[in-house]
Structures are given as structure tokens and as C-alpha cells.
Tab-separated table of C-alpha atoms and ligand atoms in Angstrom:
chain	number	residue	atom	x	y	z
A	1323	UNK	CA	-31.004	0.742	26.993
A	1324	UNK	CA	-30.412	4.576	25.729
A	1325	UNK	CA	-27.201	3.339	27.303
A	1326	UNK	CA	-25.898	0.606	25.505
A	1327	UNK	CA	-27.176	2.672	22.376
A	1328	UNK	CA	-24.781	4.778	22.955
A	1329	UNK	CA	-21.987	2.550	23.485
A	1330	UNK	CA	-22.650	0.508	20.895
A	1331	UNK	CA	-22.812	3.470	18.150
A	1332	UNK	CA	-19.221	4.698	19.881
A	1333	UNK	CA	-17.659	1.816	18.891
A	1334	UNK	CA	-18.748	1.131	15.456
A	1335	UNK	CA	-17.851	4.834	15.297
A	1336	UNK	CA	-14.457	3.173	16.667
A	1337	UNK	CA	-14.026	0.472	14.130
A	1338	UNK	CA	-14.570	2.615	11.464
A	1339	UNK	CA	-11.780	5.399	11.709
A	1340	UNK	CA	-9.040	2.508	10.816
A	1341	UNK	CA	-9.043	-0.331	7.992
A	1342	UNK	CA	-6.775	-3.261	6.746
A	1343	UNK	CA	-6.602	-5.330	3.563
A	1344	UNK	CA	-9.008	-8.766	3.300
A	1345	UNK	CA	-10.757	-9.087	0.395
A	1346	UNK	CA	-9.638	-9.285	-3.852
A	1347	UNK	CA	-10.976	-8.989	-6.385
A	1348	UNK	CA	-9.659	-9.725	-9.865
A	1349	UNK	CA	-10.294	-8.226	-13.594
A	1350	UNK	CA	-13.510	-6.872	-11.525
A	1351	UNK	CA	-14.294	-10.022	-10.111
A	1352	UNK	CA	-14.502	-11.124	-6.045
A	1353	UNK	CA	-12.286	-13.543	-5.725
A	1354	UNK	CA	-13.169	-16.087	-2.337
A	1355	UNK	CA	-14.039	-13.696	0.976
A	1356	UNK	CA	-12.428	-11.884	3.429
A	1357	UNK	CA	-8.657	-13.923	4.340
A	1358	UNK	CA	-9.027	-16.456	1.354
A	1359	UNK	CA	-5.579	-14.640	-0.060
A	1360	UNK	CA	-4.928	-11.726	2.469
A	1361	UNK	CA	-2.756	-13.778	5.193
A	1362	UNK	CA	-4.885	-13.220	8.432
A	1363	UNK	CA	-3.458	-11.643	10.850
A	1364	UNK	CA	-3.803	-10.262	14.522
A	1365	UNK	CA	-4.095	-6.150	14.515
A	1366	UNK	CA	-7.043	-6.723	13.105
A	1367	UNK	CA	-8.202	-2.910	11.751
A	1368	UNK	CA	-5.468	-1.229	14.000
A	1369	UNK	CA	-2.722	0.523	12.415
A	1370	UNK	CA	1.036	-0.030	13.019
A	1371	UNK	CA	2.250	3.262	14.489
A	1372	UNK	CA	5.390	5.271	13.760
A	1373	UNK	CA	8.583	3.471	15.726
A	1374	UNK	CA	6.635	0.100	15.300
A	1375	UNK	CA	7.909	0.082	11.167
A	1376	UNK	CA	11.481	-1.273	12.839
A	1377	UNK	CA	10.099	-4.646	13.773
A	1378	UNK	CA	9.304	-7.731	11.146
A	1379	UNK	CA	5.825	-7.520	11.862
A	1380	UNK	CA	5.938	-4.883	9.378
A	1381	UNK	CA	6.360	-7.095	6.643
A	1382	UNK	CA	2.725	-8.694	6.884
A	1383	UNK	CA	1.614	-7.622	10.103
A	1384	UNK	CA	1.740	-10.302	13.560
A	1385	UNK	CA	0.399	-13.846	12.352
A	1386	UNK	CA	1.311	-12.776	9.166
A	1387	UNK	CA	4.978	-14.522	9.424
A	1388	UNK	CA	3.380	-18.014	7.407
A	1389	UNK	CA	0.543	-18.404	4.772
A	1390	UNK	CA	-0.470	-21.858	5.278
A	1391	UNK	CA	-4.093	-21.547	6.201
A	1392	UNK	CA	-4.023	-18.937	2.892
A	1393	UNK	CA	-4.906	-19.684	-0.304
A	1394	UNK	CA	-3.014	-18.656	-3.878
A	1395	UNK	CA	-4.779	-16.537	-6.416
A	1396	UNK	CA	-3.261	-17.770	-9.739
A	1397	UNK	CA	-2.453	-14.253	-11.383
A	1398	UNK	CA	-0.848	-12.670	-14.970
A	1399	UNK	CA	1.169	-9.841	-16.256
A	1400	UNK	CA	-1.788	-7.388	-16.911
A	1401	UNK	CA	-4.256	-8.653	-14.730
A	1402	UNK	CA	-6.235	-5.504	-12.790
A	1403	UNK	CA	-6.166	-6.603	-8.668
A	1404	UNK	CA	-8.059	-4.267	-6.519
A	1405	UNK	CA	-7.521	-4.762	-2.938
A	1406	UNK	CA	-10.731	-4.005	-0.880
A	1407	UNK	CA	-10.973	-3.361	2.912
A	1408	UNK	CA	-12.403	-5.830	5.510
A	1409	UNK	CA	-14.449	-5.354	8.822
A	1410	UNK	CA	-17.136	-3.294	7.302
A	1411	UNK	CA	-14.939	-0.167	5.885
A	1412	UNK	CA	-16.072	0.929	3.002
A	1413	UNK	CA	-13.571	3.671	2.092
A	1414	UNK	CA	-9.820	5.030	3.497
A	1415	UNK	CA	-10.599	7.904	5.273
A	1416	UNK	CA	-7.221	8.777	5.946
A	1417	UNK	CA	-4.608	11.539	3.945
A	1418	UNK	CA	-2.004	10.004	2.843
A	1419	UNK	CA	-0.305	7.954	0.160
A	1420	UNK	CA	-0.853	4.330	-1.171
A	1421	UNK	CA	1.649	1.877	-2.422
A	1422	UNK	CA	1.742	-1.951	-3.054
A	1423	UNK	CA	5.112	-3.914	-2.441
A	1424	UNK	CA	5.755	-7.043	-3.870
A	1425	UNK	CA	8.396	-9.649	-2.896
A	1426	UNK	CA	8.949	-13.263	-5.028
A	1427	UNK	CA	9.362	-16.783	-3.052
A	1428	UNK	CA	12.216	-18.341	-2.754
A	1429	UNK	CA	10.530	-21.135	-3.881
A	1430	UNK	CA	6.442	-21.930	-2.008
A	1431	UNK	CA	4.798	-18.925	-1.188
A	1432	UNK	CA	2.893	-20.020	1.761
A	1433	UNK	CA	6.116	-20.588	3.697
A	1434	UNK	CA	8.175	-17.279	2.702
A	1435	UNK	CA	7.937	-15.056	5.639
A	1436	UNK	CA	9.319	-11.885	3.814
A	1437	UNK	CA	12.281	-11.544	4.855
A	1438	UNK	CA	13.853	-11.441	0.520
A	1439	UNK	CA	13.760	-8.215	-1.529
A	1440	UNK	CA	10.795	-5.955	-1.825
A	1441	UNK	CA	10.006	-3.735	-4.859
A	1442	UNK	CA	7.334	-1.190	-4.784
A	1443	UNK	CA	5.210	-1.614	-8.363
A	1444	UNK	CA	2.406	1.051	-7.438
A	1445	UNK	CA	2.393	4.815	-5.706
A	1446	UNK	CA	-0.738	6.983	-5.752
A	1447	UNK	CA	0.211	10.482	-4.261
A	1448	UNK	CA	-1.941	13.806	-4.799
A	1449	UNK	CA	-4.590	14.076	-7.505
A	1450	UNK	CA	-5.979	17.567	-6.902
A	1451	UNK	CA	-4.037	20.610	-5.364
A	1452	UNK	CA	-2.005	20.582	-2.202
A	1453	UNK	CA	-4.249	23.053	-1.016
A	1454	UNK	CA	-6.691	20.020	0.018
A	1455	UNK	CA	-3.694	17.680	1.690
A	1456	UNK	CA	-5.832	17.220	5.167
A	1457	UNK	CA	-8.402	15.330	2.720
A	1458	UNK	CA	-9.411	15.202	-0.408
A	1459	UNK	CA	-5.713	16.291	-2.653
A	1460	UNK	CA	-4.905	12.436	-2.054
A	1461	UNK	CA	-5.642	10.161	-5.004
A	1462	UNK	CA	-6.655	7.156	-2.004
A	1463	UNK	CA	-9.092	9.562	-0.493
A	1464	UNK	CA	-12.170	7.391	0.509
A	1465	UNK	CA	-11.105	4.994	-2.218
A	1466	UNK	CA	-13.003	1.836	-1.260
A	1467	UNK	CA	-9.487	-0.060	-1.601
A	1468	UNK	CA	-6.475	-0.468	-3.913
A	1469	UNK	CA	-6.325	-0.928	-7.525
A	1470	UNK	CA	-2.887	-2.068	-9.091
A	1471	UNK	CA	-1.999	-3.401	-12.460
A	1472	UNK	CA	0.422	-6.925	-12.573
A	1473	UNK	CA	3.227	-5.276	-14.261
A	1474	UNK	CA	3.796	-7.683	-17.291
A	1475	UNK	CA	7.261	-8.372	-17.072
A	1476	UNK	CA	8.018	-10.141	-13.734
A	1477	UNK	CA	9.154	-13.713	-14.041
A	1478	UNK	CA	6.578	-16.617	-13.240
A	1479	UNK	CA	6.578	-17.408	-10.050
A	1480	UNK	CA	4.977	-16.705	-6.205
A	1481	UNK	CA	5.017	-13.586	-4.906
A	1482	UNK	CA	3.734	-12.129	-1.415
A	1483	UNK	CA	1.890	-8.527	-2.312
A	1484	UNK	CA	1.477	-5.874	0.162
A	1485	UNK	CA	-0.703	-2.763	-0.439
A	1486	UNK	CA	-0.079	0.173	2.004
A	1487	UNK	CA	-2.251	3.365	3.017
A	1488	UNK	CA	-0.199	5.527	5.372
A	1489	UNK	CA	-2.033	7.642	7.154
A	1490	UNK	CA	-0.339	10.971	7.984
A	1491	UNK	CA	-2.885	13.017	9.714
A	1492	UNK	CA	-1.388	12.719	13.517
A	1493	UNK	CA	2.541	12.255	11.662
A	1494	UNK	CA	2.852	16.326	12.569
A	1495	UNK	CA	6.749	16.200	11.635
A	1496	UNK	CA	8.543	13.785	13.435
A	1497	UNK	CA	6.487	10.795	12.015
A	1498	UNK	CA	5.383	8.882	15.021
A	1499	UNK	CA	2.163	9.367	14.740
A	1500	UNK	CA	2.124	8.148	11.130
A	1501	UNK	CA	-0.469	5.105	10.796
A	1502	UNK	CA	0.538	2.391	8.124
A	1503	UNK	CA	-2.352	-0.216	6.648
A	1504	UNK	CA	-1.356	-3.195	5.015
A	1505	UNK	CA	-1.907	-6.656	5.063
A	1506	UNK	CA	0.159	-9.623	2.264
A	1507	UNK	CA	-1.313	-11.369	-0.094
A	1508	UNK	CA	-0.390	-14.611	-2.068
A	1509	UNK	CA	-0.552	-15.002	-5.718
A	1510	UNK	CA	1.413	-16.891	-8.510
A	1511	UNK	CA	2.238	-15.529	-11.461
A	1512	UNK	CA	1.785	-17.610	-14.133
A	1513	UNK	CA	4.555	-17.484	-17.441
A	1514	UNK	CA	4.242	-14.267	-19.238
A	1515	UNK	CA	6.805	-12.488	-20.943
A	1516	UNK	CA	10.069	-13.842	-22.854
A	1517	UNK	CA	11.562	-10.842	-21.354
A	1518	UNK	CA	11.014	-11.113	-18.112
A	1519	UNK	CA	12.899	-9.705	-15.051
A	1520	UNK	CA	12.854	-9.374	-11.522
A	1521	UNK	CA	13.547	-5.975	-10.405
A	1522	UNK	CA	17.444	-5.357	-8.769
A	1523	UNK	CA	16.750	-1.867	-7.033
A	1524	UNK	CA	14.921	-3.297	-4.115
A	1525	UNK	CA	14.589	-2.843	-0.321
A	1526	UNK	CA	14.066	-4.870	3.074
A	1527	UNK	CA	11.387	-5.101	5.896
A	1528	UNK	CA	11.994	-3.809	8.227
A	1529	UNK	CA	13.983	-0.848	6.916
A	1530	UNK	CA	12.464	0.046	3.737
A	1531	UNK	CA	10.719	3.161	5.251
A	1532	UNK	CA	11.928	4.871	8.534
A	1533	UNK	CA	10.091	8.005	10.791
A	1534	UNK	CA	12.636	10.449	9.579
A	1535	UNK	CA	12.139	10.113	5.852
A	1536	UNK	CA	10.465	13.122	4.103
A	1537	UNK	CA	7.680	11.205	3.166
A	1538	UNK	CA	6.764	10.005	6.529
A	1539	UNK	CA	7.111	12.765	8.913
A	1540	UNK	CA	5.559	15.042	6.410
A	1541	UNK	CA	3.313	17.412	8.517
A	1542	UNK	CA	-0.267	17.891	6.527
A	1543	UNK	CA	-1.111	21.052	9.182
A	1544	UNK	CA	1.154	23.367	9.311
A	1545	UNK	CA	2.801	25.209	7.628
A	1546	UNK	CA	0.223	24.421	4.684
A	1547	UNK	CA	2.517	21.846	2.489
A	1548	UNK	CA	2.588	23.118	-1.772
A	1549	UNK	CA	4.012	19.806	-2.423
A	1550	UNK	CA	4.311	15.999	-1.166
A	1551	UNK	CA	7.597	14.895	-1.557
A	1552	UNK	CA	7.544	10.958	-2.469
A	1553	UNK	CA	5.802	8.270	-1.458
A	1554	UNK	CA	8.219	6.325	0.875
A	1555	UNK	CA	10.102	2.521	0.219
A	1556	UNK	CA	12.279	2.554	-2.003
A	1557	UNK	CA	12.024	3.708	-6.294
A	1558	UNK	CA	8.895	2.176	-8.067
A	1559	UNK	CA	9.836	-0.237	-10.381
A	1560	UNK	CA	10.219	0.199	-14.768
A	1561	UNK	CA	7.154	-1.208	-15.556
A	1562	UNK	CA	5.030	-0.550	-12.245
A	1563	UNK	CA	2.621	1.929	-12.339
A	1564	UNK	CA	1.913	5.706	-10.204
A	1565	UNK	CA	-1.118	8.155	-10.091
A	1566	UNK	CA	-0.898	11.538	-9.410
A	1567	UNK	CA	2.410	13.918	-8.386
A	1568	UNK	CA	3.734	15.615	-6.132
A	1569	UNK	CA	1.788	18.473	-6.402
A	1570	UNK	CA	-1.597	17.305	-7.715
A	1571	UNK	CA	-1.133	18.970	-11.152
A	1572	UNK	CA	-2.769	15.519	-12.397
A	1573	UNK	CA	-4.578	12.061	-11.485
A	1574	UNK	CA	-3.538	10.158	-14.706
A	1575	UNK	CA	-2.368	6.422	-13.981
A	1576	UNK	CA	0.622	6.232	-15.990
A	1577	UNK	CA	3.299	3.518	-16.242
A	1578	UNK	CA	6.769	4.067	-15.343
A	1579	UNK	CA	8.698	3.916	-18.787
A	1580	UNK	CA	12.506	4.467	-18.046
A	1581	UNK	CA	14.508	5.834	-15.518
A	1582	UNK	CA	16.284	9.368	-14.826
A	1583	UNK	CA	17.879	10.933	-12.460
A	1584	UNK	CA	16.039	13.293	-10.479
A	1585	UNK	CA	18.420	15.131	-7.140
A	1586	UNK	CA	21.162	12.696	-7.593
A	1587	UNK	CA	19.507	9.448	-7.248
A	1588	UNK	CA	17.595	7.657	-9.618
A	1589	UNK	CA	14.552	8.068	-9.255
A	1590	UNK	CA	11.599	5.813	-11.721
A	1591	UNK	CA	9.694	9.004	-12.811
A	1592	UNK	CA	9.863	9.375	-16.765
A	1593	UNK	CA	6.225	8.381	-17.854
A	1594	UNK	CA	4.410	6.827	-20.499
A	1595	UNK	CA	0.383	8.183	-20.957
A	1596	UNK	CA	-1.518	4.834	-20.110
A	1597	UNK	CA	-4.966	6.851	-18.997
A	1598	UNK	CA	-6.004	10.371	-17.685
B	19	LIG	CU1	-7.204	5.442	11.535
């Protein structure tokens, strides 16, 4: 007996140190159970690990590929969707960054497999100081899930959206150990805006994030980072929406305004206020 006690608290211990993406909930609101809009999938509360990112599982996971069993929350421009974690796990208790993808139907969204453009429309990166990176700096620290905002200009439509928590705690510099979480979900967007528009800067999966960028192979150990340098996957879209910086200086959710070039590249950073 004092036997299987043991075994039994090792393995909830187990099945707590990872998560994945199952439940919604809308304007506050639960929205169906676990899998209702989160395509179900086969890894479960296992993370994908470092070289895995190359494969298309990465898009939404193995048995992720079709949403036909999956239902489709009915969404618009503004709504709040907070993504909540299944299998008991009540908080990410990983360091690292969070980011939701999203990527519009060809036509049905329970038959697009993912394989279009992505667009990322939400980053959180470090609320506090840098000082903290192994834990609590990160915005997503214990965070019970998610929370993004519909950015209000997207054309009507289906879409497949994909929060991601990386955890970088065994990344240690080359970014194999790096642990991604993410699972797709399936909503339509109903008609919002007369100026609507679907985003042009966008990426693919596989390829939109790779070991080797800064991001990703980011060691939180040593030597003690002062700054994180982006959440990976491509720019986050006008309109989408980011909390926190690079180096913590604030956790205000602000909306990304316009674009300006930042190294070289453009980079989405110029900010309107939305909340502190
Ligand atoms: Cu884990």
C-alpha cells in the first residue's frame, strides 16, 4: 500500500510539470469542456521538444491534422478568449514566453490542416525584471492559461488559433531542450469591420520558429540574461496585441499601433496605451 502511495503521488507529480491547451472560455464565459474547440490530439500534456518544431505536427500537434470531431466557437473582433489548460493543470509553471498564432481557412475550418499563412496576434514576454527570468520575470508565469483579444480588423471568416507557452528552462543555448505547448482551436469570425484585412507579413509551419533563433536557444542560467530578445514566429501583427518587454520595465497589455523599424527589419513595436 505505502507503495502504490508513492507511485501514485510520483506521477501526478509527473503530469503536472507539463500542460496543453483544452478548454475556452469566452468574454469570461466556459464555453463547452475540455476538446469541444481545442482539436484533440495525441501528446496529450507532453511537450514537443527542440528539433521536433521541423515536422507538421507542429502546426496542431499529431491528430491535430483535421477538426472534424471539433466544434466552431462563433467569435468577433473584440471578443476576450482565454485559453485554459486541460488534464488538471492549473497554472504554466514554466519560464518562458506566450504567443497565439492564427491562420484563416481556405474555405471550412474543420478540414484546413494548417498548412496556409500564420500570423502571430499576441506575445507576452517579461513583466518584472530580468533578474527573475528562471521564474517569476515572465508575464505567463503560473498564469492559469492564455488571454488574447480578437483583433477587430480581420476579415469574417474561419480561422484555426494556436496559443503557445515555450518553455525555456532546459533550452541552455542551443535550444533543444526548449519545450513548446500548444494545441489549435476553431472559431469563425463573424463580419466586423468595413476595413478589414488579413495580415501579409506572415509565416509557415513548420518553419516559423527554428532552435537557432535568439529567442529559442536563449539560455535563462547562465550568464544571468538583462534582456529577452523577442518572442519567436514571425512580427506580431498591426492590430494584435503584446504584454510586457524585453526587459520587464512594464506588464501593460498594449495594442500594436503602427510599424517601425527596429535593427533593420520591421519589427510591430510602436504602441498604443490600451491598459497598465
Ligand atoms: Cu514541462
Amino acid at each position: 500500500m505505502q507503495h502504490f502511495l508513492y507511485a501514485a503521488v510520483a506521477l501526478s507529480a509527473l503530469a503536472s510539470a507539463h500542460y496543453t491547451f483544452t478548454g475556452i472560455e469566452l468574454n469570461g464565459v466556459k464555453k463547452g469542456s475540455d476538446w469541444t474547440y481545442f482539436r484533440e490530439h495525441t501528446r496529450g500534456y507532453m511537450p514537443t521538444y527542440g528539433p521536433d518544431i521541423a515536422s507538421n505536427d507542429f502546426r496542431c500537434q499529431p491528430g491535430g491534422d483535421s477538426g472534424a470531431k471539433t466544434d466552431v466557437l462563433t467569435v468577433k473582433g473584440g471578443d476576450k478568449l482565454h485559453f485554459t489548460l486541460g488534464f488538471g493543470k492549473t497554472g504554466m509553471d514554466h519560464p518562458g514566453p506566450a504567443a497565439v498564432f492564427m491562420s484563416k481557412a481556405p474555405s471550412d475550418v474543420k478540414s484546413y490542416d494548417g498548412s496556409g499563412d500564420w500570423f502571430k496576434a499576441f506575445d507576452s514576454t517579461l513583466c518584472s525584471s530580468p533578474s527573475a527570468i528562471t521564474t517569476t520575470a515572465w508575464c505567463s508565469y503560473k498564469q492559469p492559461g492564455v488571454e488574447f483579444v480578437v483583433p477587430d480588423r480581420l476579415p469574417a471568416g474561419e480561422y484555426l488559433i494556436r496559443p503557445q507557452h515555450i518553455g525555456l528552462h532546459e533550452s541552455q543555448g542551443d535550444g533543444k531542450g526548449a519545450q513548446y505547448f500548444y494545441s489549435c482551436a476553431q472559431v469563425k469570425i463573424e463580419a466586423s469591420s468595413a476595413n478589414a484585412w488579413l495580415p501579409t507579413r506572415t509565416v509557415k509551419i513548420p518553419g516559423m520558429i527554428k532552435e537557432q533563433d535568439d529567442g529559442v536557444k536563449f539560455n535563462i542560467w547562465y550568464p544571468q540574461p538583462t534582456a529577452y530578445p523577442y518572442t519567436p514566429g514571425g512580427p506580431l501583427i498591426v492590430g494584435g496585441q503584446t504584454q510586457g518587454d524585453s526587459k520587464g520595465v512594464s506588464k501593460s497589455i498594449v495594442t500594436v499601433a503602427q510599424k517601425r523599424s527596429i535593427g533593420g527589419s520591421m519589427i510591430a513595436r510602436a504602441r498604443d496605451l490600451v491598459s497598465s
